[in-house]
Each structure stands twice: as C-alpha cells, then as structure tokens.
PDB file of C-alpha atoms in Angstrom:
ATOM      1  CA  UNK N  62       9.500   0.108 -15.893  1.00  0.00           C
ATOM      2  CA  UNK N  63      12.115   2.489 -14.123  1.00  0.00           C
ATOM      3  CA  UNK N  64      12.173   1.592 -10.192  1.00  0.00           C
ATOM      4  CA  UNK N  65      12.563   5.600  -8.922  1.00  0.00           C
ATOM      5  CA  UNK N  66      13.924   4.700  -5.564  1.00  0.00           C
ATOM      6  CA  UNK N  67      14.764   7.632  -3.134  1.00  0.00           C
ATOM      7  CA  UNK N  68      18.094   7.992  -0.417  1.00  0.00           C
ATOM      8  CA  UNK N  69      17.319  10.532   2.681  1.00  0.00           C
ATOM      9  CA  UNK N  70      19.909  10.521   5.217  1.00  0.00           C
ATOM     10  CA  UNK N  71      22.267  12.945   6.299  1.00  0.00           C
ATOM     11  CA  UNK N  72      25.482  11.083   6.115  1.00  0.00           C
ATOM     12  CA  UNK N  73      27.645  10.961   2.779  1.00  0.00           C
ATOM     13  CA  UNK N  74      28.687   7.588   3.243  1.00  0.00           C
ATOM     14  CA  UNK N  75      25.957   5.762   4.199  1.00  0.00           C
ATOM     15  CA  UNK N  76      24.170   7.208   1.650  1.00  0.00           C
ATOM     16  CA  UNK N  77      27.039   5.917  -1.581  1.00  0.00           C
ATOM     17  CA  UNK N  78      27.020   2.929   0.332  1.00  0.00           C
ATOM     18  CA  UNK N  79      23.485   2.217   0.133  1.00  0.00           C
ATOM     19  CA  UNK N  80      23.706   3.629  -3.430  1.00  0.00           C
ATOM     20  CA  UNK N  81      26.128   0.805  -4.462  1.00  0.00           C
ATOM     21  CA  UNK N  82      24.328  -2.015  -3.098  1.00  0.00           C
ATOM     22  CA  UNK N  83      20.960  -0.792  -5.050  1.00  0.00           C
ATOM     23  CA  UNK N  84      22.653  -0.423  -8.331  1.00  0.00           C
ATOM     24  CA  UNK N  85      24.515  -3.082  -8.111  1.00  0.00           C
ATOM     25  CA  UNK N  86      21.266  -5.578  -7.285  1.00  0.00           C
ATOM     26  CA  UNK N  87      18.826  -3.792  -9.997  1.00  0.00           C
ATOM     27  CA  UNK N  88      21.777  -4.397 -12.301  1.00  0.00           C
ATOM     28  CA  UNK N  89      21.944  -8.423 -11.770  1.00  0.00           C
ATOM     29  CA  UNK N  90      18.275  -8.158 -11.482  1.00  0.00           C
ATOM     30  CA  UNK N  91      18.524  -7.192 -14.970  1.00  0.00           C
ATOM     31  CA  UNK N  92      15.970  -3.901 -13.713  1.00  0.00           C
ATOM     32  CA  UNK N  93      16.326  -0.422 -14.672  1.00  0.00           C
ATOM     33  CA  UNK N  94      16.387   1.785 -11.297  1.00  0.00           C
ATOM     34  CA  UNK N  95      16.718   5.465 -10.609  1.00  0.00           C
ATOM     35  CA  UNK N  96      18.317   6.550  -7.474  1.00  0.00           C
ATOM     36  CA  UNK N  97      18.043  10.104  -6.170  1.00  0.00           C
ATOM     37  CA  UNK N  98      19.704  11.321  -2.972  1.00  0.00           C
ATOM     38  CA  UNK N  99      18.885  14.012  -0.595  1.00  0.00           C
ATOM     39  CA  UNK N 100      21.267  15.020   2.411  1.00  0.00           C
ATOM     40  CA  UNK N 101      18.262  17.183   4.546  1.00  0.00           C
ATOM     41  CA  UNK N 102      14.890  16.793   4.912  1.00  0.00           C
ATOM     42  CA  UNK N 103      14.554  20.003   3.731  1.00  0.00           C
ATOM     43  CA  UNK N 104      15.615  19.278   0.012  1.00  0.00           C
ATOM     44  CA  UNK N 105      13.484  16.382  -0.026  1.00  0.00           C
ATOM     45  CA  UNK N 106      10.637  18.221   0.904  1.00  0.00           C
ATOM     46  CA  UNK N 107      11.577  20.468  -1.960  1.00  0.00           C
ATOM     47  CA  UNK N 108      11.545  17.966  -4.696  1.00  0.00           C
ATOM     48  CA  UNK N 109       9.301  15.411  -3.928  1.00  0.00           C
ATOM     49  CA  UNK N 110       6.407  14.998  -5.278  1.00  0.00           C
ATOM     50  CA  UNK N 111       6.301  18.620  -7.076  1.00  0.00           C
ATOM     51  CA  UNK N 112      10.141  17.407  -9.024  1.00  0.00           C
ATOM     52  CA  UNK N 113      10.545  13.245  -8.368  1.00  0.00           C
ATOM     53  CA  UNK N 114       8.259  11.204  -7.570  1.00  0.00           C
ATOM     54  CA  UNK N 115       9.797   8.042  -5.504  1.00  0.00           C
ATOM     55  CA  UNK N 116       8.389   4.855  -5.315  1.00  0.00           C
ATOM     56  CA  UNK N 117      10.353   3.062  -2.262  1.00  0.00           C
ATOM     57  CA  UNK N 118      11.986   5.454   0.076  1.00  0.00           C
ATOM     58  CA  UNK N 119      15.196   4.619   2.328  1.00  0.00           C
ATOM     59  CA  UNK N 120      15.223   7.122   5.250  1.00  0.00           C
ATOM     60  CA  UNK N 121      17.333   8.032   8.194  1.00  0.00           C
ATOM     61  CA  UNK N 122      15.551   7.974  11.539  1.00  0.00           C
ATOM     62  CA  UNK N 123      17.818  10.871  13.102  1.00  0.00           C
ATOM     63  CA  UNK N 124      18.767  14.004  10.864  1.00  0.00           C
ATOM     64  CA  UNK N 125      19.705  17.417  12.397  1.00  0.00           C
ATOM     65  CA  UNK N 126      16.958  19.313  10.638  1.00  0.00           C
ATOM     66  CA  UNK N 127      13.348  17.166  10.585  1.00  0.00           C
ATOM     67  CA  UNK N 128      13.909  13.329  11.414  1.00  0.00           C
ATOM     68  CA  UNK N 129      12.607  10.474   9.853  1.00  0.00           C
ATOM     69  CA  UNK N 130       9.372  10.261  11.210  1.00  0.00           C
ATOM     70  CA  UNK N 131       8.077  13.612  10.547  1.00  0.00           C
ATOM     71  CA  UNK N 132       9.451  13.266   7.343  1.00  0.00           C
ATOM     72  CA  UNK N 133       7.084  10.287   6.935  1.00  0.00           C
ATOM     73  CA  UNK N 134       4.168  12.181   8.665  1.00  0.00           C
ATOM     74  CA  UNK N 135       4.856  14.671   5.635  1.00  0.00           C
ATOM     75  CA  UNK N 136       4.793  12.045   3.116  1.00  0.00           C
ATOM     76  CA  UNK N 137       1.272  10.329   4.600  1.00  0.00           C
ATOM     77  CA  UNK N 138      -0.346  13.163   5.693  1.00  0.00           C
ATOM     78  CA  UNK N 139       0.589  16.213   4.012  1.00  0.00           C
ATOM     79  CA  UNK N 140       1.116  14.826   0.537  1.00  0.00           C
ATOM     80  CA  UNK N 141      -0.837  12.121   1.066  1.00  0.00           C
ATOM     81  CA  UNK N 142       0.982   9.489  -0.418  1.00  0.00           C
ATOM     82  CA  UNK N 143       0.611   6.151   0.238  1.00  0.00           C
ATOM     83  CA  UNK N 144       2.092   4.068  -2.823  1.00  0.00           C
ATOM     84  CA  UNK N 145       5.408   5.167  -1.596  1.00  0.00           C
ATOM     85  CA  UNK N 146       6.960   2.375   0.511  1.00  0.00           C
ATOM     86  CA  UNK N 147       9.303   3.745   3.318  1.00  0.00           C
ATOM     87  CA  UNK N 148      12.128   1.962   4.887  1.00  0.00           C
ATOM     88  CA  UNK N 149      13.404   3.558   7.805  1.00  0.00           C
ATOM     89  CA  UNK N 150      17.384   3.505   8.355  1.00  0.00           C
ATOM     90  CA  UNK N 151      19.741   4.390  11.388  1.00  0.00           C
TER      91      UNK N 151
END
C-alpha cells in the first residue's frame, strides 16, 4: 500500500519542511508514501479527486486565495469525501 498524502499551504518552506519530516518517518517506518504539494487552493481544487486522490491531507488555515476551511467545506461537501483525513496547519 502507497500512503498518497497531500501538502496545501501557501508557503514554500513550510511546505519542504513538512515534506522532509513525512519522508523521512514513512522511510524508517519502512512504508511507501506519496507526497503531492499544492501552493493555492486553487490547484488543489484542480487535481483532486479528478487527478490524485489523497488519503490524509495537511492544510494551511490562512491562504490568500480560499482558506483552509472552505477548502475543507469543498472536500466534505462538494466532493463529498469523507475517507480523507484533514489536518489543519498554521
């Protein structure tokens, strides 16, 4: 199994810092991960689910285009997608 995990936030560096800290756990885990990354709510809303699906979902609270919440009122209620597990970041 292939853990598809999912990075939304609009800065750079949180975002390769988060990055490193995933694949470096899934790797002494011994589990095989997939990270994608999206800068704007707008690209994820693009890809996902039509392109990627995502199983757990790290997302910024406060983004300059849609914030975190209506991005998980999209997820819940538009695409209606449970099984994804969000964690919200800030």
């Amino acid at each position: 199994m292939v853990y598809q995990i999912g990075i939304c936030d609009d800065e750079i560096s949180t975002c390769s810092e988060l990055e490193k800290i995933l694949i470096d756990y899934f790797k002494i885990a011994g589990l095989d991960v997939q990270i994608n990354t999206w800068y704007c709510a707008k690209d994820f809303i693009r890809d996902v689910p039509k392109k990627i699906k995502v199983d757990l979902l790290f997302l910024d609270i406060e983004m300059p285009d849609k914030n975190g919440i209506q991005i998980g009122e999209y997820i819940r209620n538009d695409i209606n997608n449970y099984a994804m597990h969000i964690i919200y970041v800030s």
